């Protein structure tokens, strides 16, 4: 269990007055970080600062689910003791347990980056993605759980997960899922017993020096299978102490799922079946429409279904010499 979450859960609910907080010091951050509850029993992270930063003109930040305050004098109750702290605080303003869990989950990588006493300016910079994430989880999902699961599965099965995450798209308008210079991987998945995938015409239009591989997955839903969360845990084990990549992984996954991030936990697929059915194809060799259809007046955003069962799989040894991205996969 996340250290923030387990510490927060061990704090009993009590009534508090004014700006009082009840909390515990976070292990490994003694006298620097406290996990607290306020009068609403919301999670509050207290980060020790210093009066030497008191003249810095750093603004507080307030959003629907998240607030950040600087230059605070707060009193923390811990058992029978009370401690006064000069600090910055981050508050999760939600009674929703899942929102609170998400807050505690994504904050740990940020806290691990901080130096103490905390400079409020540094916290504002490091919290940009946190703020954006809490905005994104109110938006419609950018893709289906199935599509995201397929991409995470490819990362989890790769030989170099660090390289794969570095190559992972961070813009919904990107043509392909993974990119390294002029080399790309597009992940397609289907629940059908035929290897049919939908492509946009723009995805099949290549420049002379571009190489695109299609990672084709035939998936089976399985309530006892592997979820998006399970795949994240597997990948994180390999990332070890790479805090930046862990933070990026969480941000990309939660932002992609948007308002469906919590529902996605219930969707599972059979991992062993996915392994057996994973195949790679060269985009140049798949059945596709001629680009001349774009010249038809009034026609735009053309999509088509391509059956890759009629295609020949690639020779992976040939392609892994072309780029670090391909070498990471094979």
CSV table of C-alpha atoms in Angstrom, one decimal:
chain,number,residue,atom,x,y,z
A,1,UNK,CA,0.0,0.0,0.0
A,2,UNK,CA,1.1,3.6,-0.7
A,3,UNK,CA,3.0,5.0,2.3
A,4,UNK,CA,0.8,8.2,2.3
A,5,UNK,CA,-2.4,6.1,2.1
A,6,UNK,CA,-1.4,3.7,4.9
A,7,UNK,CA,-0.3,6.6,7.1
A,8,UNK,CA,-3.5,8.6,6.4
A,9,UNK,CA,-5.7,5.6,7.2
A,10,UNK,CA,-4.1,5.2,10.6
A,11,UNK,CA,-5.3,8.6,11.7
A,12,UNK,CA,-8.5,8.4,13.7
A,13,UNK,CA,-11.4,10.8,12.8
A,14,UNK,CA,-11.9,13.5,15.4
A,15,UNK,CA,-13.5,16.9,15.6
A,16,UNK,CA,-11.1,19.8,15.0
A,17,UNK,CA,-11.4,23.5,15.5
A,18,UNK,CA,-10.3,26.3,13.1
A,19,UNK,CA,-7.1,25.5,11.3
A,20,UNK,CA,-6.2,22.6,13.6
A,21,UNK,CA,-4.9,19.4,12.0
A,22,UNK,CA,-4.5,15.9,13.3
A,23,UNK,CA,-1.6,14.0,11.7
A,24,UNK,CA,1.5,11.9,11.7
A,25,UNK,CA,5.0,12.4,10.5
A,26,UNK,CA,5.8,10.5,7.3
A,27,UNK,CA,8.4,7.9,7.7
A,28,UNK,CA,11.8,8.8,6.1
A,29,UNK,CA,10.8,12.5,6.2
A,30,UNK,CA,11.0,13.0,9.9
A,31,UNK,CA,10.0,16.6,10.9
A,32,UNK,CA,9.6,17.5,7.3
A,33,UNK,CA,6.4,16.0,6.0
A,34,UNK,CA,3.1,15.3,7.9
A,35,UNK,CA,0.0,13.5,6.7
A,36,UNK,CA,-3.0,15.0,8.3
A,37,UNK,CA,-6.8,15.2,8.5
A,38,UNK,CA,-8.6,18.5,8.8
A,39,UNK,CA,-12.1,19.1,10.3
A,40,UNK,CA,-13.7,17.6,7.3
A,41,UNK,CA,-11.5,14.5,7.5
A,42,UNK,CA,-10.0,15.4,4.2
A,43,UNK,CA,-6.3,14.6,3.5
A,44,UNK,CA,-3.9,17.4,4.1
A,45,UNK,CA,-0.1,17.2,3.3
A,46,UNK,CA,2.0,19.5,5.4
A,47,UNK,CA,5.4,20.4,4.1
A,48,UNK,CA,7.9,22.1,6.3
A,49,UNK,CA,9.1,25.5,5.0
A,50,UNK,CA,11.1,28.3,6.5
A,51,UNK,CA,10.6,32.0,7.4
A,52,UNK,CA,13.5,32.8,5.0
A,53,UNK,CA,11.0,32.3,2.2
A,54,UNK,CA,8.3,34.5,3.8
A,55,UNK,CA,9.0,37.5,1.5
A,56,UNK,CA,8.6,35.5,-1.7
A,57,UNK,CA,5.6,36.5,-3.7
A,58,UNK,CA,4.2,33.0,-4.3
A,59,UNK,CA,0.4,32.8,-4.8
A,60,UNK,CA,-1.8,30.2,-3.3
A,61,UNK,CA,-3.8,28.0,-5.7
A,62,UNK,CA,-7.4,26.9,-5.4
A,63,UNK,CA,-9.3,24.5,-7.6
A,64,UNK,CA,-12.4,22.3,-7.3
A,65,UNK,CA,-10.7,19.4,-5.7
A,66,UNK,CA,-7.3,20.8,-4.8
A,67,UNK,CA,-5.9,23.7,-2.8
A,68,UNK,CA,-2.3,24.7,-2.2
A,69,UNK,CA,-1.4,27.3,0.5
A,70,UNK,CA,1.9,28.8,1.4
A,71,UNK,CA,3.4,30.7,4.3
A,72,UNK,CA,1.1,28.9,6.8
A,73,UNK,CA,1.4,28.6,10.6
A,74,UNK,CA,-0.4,25.4,11.4
A,75,UNK,CA,-0.8,23.4,14.6
A,76,UNK,CA,-0.7,19.6,14.3
A,77,UNK,CA,-2.2,17.3,16.9
A,78,UNK,CA,-0.4,14.0,17.2
A,79,UNK,CA,-1.6,11.9,20.2
A,80,UNK,CA,-1.4,14.2,23.2
A,81,UNK,CA,1.2,16.4,21.6
A,82,UNK,CA,0.8,19.6,19.6
A,83,UNK,CA,3.3,21.0,17.2
A,84,UNK,CA,3.4,24.3,15.4
A,85,UNK,CA,4.8,24.3,11.9
A,86,UNK,CA,5.6,27.0,9.4
A,87,UNK,CA,4.7,25.3,6.2
A,88,UNK,CA,3.0,24.9,2.8
A,89,UNK,CA,0.0,22.6,2.6
A,90,UNK,CA,-1.8,20.7,-0.1
A,91,UNK,CA,-5.5,19.9,0.6
A,92,UNK,CA,-7.7,17.4,-1.2
A,93,UNK,CA,-11.2,18.8,-1.0
A,94,UNK,CA,-13.3,15.7,-1.6
A,95,UNK,CA,-15.2,13.2,0.5
A,96,UNK,CA,-14.9,10.6,-2.3
A,97,UNK,CA,-12.6,7.9,-1.0
A,98,UNK,CA,-11.4,7.1,-4.5
A,99,UNK,CA,-10.5,10.8,-5.2
A,100,UNK,CA,-8.6,10.9,-1.9
A,101,UNK,CA,-6.7,7.7,-2.8
A,102,UNK,CA,-5.8,9.1,-6.1
A,103,UNK,CA,-4.5,12.3,-4.4
A,104,UNK,CA,-2.4,10.3,-2.0
A,105,UNK,CA,-1.2,8.0,-4.8
A,106,UNK,CA,0.1,10.8,-7.1
A,107,UNK,CA,1.6,13.0,-4.4
A,108,UNK,CA,4.3,10.6,-3.3
A,109,UNK,CA,6.5,11.0,-6.4
A,110,UNK,CA,6.3,14.8,-5.9
A,111,UNK,CA,7.2,14.6,-2.3
A,112,UNK,CA,10.2,12.5,-3.1
A,113,UNK,CA,11.6,15.3,-5.3
A,114,UNK,CA,11.3,18.0,-2.7
A,115,UNK,CA,14.2,19.5,-0.7
A,116,UNK,CA,13.6,20.9,2.8
A,117,UNK,CA,13.0,23.4,4.1
A,118,UNK,CA,10.6,23.7,1.3
A,119,UNK,CA,10.8,26.7,-1.1
A,120,UNK,CA,7.1,27.4,-2.1
A,121,UNK,CA,8.2,28.4,-5.6
A,122,UNK,CA,9.6,24.9,-6.1
A,123,UNK,CA,6.3,23.3,-4.9
A,124,UNK,CA,4.3,25.4,-7.3
A,125,UNK,CA,6.4,24.2,-10.2
A,126,UNK,CA,6.4,20.6,-9.3
A,127,UNK,CA,2.6,20.6,-8.7
A,128,UNK,CA,1.8,21.7,-12.2
A,129,UNK,CA,1.1,18.2,-13.4
A,130,UNK,CA,-0.8,17.4,-10.2
A,131,UNK,CA,-3.1,20.3,-10.9
A,132,UNK,CA,-3.5,19.4,-14.5
A,133,UNK,CA,-4.3,15.8,-13.6
A,134,UNK,CA,-7.2,16.8,-11.2
A,135,UNK,CA,-8.6,18.9,-14.1
A,136,UNK,CA,-8.2,16.0,-16.5
A,137,UNK,CA,-10.1,13.4,-14.3
A,138,UNK,CA,-13.3,15.5,-14.8
A,139,UNK,CA,-13.0,15.3,-18.6
A,140,UNK,CA,-14.2,12.6,-21.0
A,141,UNK,CA,-11.7,9.8,-21.6
A,142,UNK,CA,-9.2,10.2,-24.5
A,143,UNK,CA,-9.4,6.5,-25.3
A,144,UNK,CA,-11.0,3.3,-24.2
A,145,UNK,CA,-9.8,1.2,-21.2
A,146,UNK,CA,-9.1,-1.6,-23.8
A,147,UNK,CA,-6.9,0.7,-25.9
A,148,UNK,CA,-4.9,2.0,-22.8
A,149,UNK,CA,-4.6,-1.6,-21.5
A,150,UNK,CA,-3.0,-2.7,-24.8
A,151,UNK,CA,-0.4,0.1,-24.7
A,152,UNK,CA,0.5,-0.6,-21.1
A,153,UNK,CA,0.7,-4.3,-21.8
A,154,UNK,CA,3.2,-3.6,-24.6
A,155,UNK,CA,5.3,-1.5,-22.1
A,156,UNK,CA,5.1,-4.2,-19.5
A,157,UNK,CA,6.3,-6.9,-21.9
A,158,UNK,CA,9.1,-4.8,-23.3
A,159,UNK,CA,12.8,-5.3,-22.6
A,160,UNK,CA,13.4,-1.7,-21.8
A,161,UNK,CA,10.4,-0.1,-20.0
A,162,UNK,CA,12.2,3.2,-19.4
A,163,UNK,CA,12.8,3.7,-23.2
A,164,UNK,CA,9.2,2.7,-23.9
A,165,UNK,CA,7.7,5.2,-21.5
A,166,UNK,CA,10.1,7.9,-22.8
A,167,UNK,CA,8.7,7.2,-26.3
A,168,UNK,CA,5.1,7.0,-25.3
A,169,UNK,CA,2.9,9.7,-26.8
A,170,UNK,CA,1.8,12.6,-24.5
A,171,UNK,CA,-0.5,14.3,-27.0
A,172,UNK,CA,-3.9,12.9,-28.0
A,173,UNK,CA,-3.2,14.3,-31.5
A,174,UNK,CA,-0.1,12.2,-32.1
A,175,UNK,CA,-0.6,9.8,-35.0
A,176,UNK,CA,1.0,6.9,-33.3
A,177,UNK,CA,1.4,5.6,-29.7
A,178,UNK,CA,5.2,5.3,-29.5
A,179,UNK,CA,7.7,7.5,-31.3
A,180,UNK,CA,11.5,7.6,-31.6
A,181,UNK,CA,12.7,10.0,-34.3
A,182,UNK,CA,11.3,8.6,-37.5
A,183,UNK,CA,10.4,5.2,-36.1
A,184,UNK,CA,6.9,4.5,-34.6
A,185,UNK,CA,4.7,1.8,-33.0
A,186,UNK,CA,1.0,1.9,-33.2
A,187,UNK,CA,-0.9,-0.4,-30.9
A,188,UNK,CA,-4.2,-1.9,-32.1
A,189,UNK,CA,-6.4,-4.3,-30.2
A,190,UNK,CA,-9.6,-6.2,-30.8
A,191,UNK,CA,-12.0,-8.5,-28.9
A,192,UNK,CA,-12.9,-10.3,-32.1
A,193,UNK,CA,-11.6,-13.7,-33.2
A,194,UNK,CA,-10.4,-11.9,-36.4
A,195,UNK,CA,-7.4,-9.6,-36.5
A,196,UNK,CA,-9.4,-6.6,-37.7
A,197,UNK,CA,-8.4,-3.1,-36.7
A,198,UNK,CA,-9.6,0.4,-37.6
A,199,UNK,CA,-7.1,2.9,-39.1
A,200,UNK,CA,-7.5,6.5,-40.1
A,201,UNK,CA,-6.2,7.3,-43.5
A,202,UNK,CA,-3.8,9.9,-42.1
A,203,UNK,CA,-2.1,7.1,-40.1
A,204,UNK,CA,-1.2,5.2,-43.3
A,205,UNK,CA,0.4,8.2,-45.0
A,206,UNK,CA,4.1,7.9,-44.5
A,207,UNK,CA,7.1,10.0,-45.3
A,208,UNK,CA,10.0,8.4,-47.2
A,209,UNK,CA,12.1,7.9,-44.1
A,210,UNK,CA,9.4,6.7,-41.7
A,211,UNK,CA,8.9,3.2,-40.4
A,212,UNK,CA,5.7,2.3,-38.5
A,213,UNK,CA,5.1,-1.1,-36.9
A,214,UNK,CA,1.7,-2.3,-35.9
A,215,UNK,CA,1.5,-4.1,-32.6
A,216,UNK,CA,-1.7,-6.2,-33.0
A,217,UNK,CA,-3.4,-7.7,-29.9
A,218,UNK,CA,-6.4,-10.0,-29.8
A,219,UNK,CA,-7.8,-9.6,-26.3
A,220,UNK,CA,-10.2,-11.6,-24.1
A,221,UNK,CA,-12.0,-10.0,-21.2
A,222,UNK,CA,-11.5,-11.9,-18.0
A,223,UNK,CA,-12.8,-10.8,-14.6
A,224,UNK,CA,-10.0,-12.8,-13.0
A,225,UNK,CA,-7.4,-11.3,-15.4
A,226,UNK,CA,-5.1,-8.3,-15.2
A,227,UNK,CA,-6.3,-4.7,-14.9
A,228,UNK,CA,-4.7,-1.4,-15.9
A,229,UNK,CA,-3.7,-0.9,-12.2
A,230,UNK,CA,-2.0,-4.4,-12.2
A,231,UNK,CA,0.0,-3.4,-15.3
A,232,UNK,CA,1.0,-0.1,-13.7
A,233,UNK,CA,2.3,-2.0,-10.6
A,234,UNK,CA,4.3,-4.4,-12.8
A,235,UNK,CA,5.9,-1.6,-14.7
A,236,UNK,CA,6.7,0.4,-11.5
A,237,UNK,CA,8.6,-2.5,-10.1
A,238,UNK,CA,11.0,-2.3,-13.1
A,239,UNK,CA,11.3,1.5,-12.8
A,240,UNK,CA,12.5,1.1,-9.2
A,241,UNK,CA,13.7,4.6,-8.1
A,242,UNK,CA,13.0,6.5,-11.3
A,243,UNK,CA,10.6,9.0,-9.7
A,244,UNK,CA,10.1,11.1,-12.9
A,245,UNK,CA,9.0,8.1,-15.0
A,246,UNK,CA,6.7,6.8,-12.2
A,247,UNK,CA,5.0,10.2,-12.1
A,248,UNK,CA,4.8,10.4,-15.8
A,249,UNK,CA,3.2,6.9,-16.0
A,250,UNK,CA,0.5,7.8,-13.4
A,251,UNK,CA,-0.2,11.2,-15.1
A,252,UNK,CA,-0.6,9.6,-18.6
A,253,UNK,CA,-2.8,6.8,-17.4
A,254,UNK,CA,-5.2,8.9,-15.2
A,255,UNK,CA,-5.3,11.7,-17.8
A,256,UNK,CA,-6.1,9.3,-20.6
A,257,UNK,CA,-9.0,7.7,-18.7
A,258,UNK,CA,-10.4,11.0,-17.5
A,259,UNK,CA,-13.7,10.7,-15.7
A,260,UNK,CA,-13.6,6.9,-16.3
A,261,UNK,CA,-10.3,6.4,-14.3
A,262,UNK,CA,-12.0,4.7,-11.4
A,263,UNK,CA,-14.4,2.5,-13.5
A,264,UNK,CA,-11.3,1.2,-15.3
A,265,UNK,CA,-10.3,-0.8,-12.2
A,266,UNK,CA,-13.1,-3.3,-12.9
A,267,UNK,CA,-12.0,-4.0,-16.5
A,268,UNK,CA,-9.6,-7.0,-16.8
A,269,UNK,CA,-8.1,-8.9,-19.7
A,270,UNK,CA,-6.4,-12.3,-19.9
A,271,UNK,CA,-2.7,-11.6,-20.0
A,272,UNK,CA,-1.4,-15.0,-21.1
A,273,UNK,CA,-3.8,-15.0,-24.0
A,274,UNK,CA,-2.6,-11.5,-25.0
A,275,UNK,CA,1.0,-12.7,-25.0
A,276,UNK,CA,0.2,-15.6,-27.3
A,277,UNK,CA,-1.7,-13.5,-29.7
A,278,UNK,CA,0.6,-10.4,-29.9
A,279,UNK,CA,1.9,-10.0,-33.5
A,280,UNK,CA,3.8,-7.2,-35.3
A,281,UNK,CA,3.3,-6.0,-38.8
A,282,UNK,CA,4.9,-3.4,-41.0
A,283,UNK,CA,2.3,-0.6,-41.8
A,284,UNK,CA,3.6,-0.6,-45.4
A,285,UNK,CA,2.3,-4.2,-45.9
A,286,UNK,CA,-1.2,-4.0,-44.5
A,287,UNK,CA,-4.4,-3.7,-46.7
A,288,UNK,CA,-5.3,0.0,-46.9
A,289,UNK,CA,-7.1,2.6,-48.9
A,290,UNK,CA,-5.4,4.6,-51.6
A,291,UNK,CA,-4.8,8.2,-50.5
A,292,UNK,CA,-6.4,9.5,-53.6
A,293,UNK,CA,-9.8,9.3,-51.8
A,294,UNK,CA,-8.8,12.5,-50.0
A,295,UNK,CA,-9.1,14.3,-53.3
A,296,UNK,CA,-12.9,13.6,-53.4
A,297,UNK,CA,-14.7,16.8,-52.7
A,298,UNK,CA,-16.4,16.9,-49.4
A,299,UNK,CA,-14.7,13.8,-48.0
A,300,UNK,CA,-12.6,14.1,-44.8
A,301,UNK,CA,-11.5,12.1,-41.7
A,302,UNK,CA,-11.6,8.8,-43.6
A,303,UNK,CA,-11.3,5.6,-41.6
A,304,UNK,CA,-11.3,2.0,-42.7
A,305,UNK,CA,-11.0,-1.5,-41.2
A,306,UNK,CA,-8.0,-3.6,-42.2
A,307,UNK,CA,-7.8,-7.4,-41.6
A,308,UNK,CA,-4.2,-8.2,-40.7
A,309,UNK,CA,-4.8,-11.9,-40.8
A,310,UNK,CA,-4.0,-11.7,-44.5
A,311,UNK,CA,-0.6,-10.1,-43.8
A,312,UNK,CA,2.8,-11.5,-43.1
A,313,UNK,CA,4.4,-10.9,-39.7
A,314,UNK,CA,7.7,-9.0,-39.6
A,315,UNK,CA,11.1,-10.4,-39.0
A,316,UNK,CA,11.8,-8.8,-35.6
A,317,UNK,CA,15.6,-9.2,-35.9
A,318,UNK,CA,15.6,-7.0,-39.0
A,319,UNK,CA,13.7,-4.2,-37.2
A,320,UNK,CA,15.3,-4.1,-33.8
A,321,UNK,CA,18.5,-2.9,-35.5
A,322,UNK,CA,16.7,0.2,-36.8
A,323,UNK,CA,16.1,2.0,-33.5
A,324,UNK,CA,16.2,1.8,-29.7
A,325,UNK,CA,12.4,1.8,-29.7
A,326,UNK,CA,12.2,-1.4,-31.7
A,327,UNK,CA,15.0,-2.9,-29.8
A,328,UNK,CA,13.1,-2.2,-26.6
A,329,UNK,CA,10.1,-4.2,-27.8
A,330,UNK,CA,11.8,-7.3,-29.3
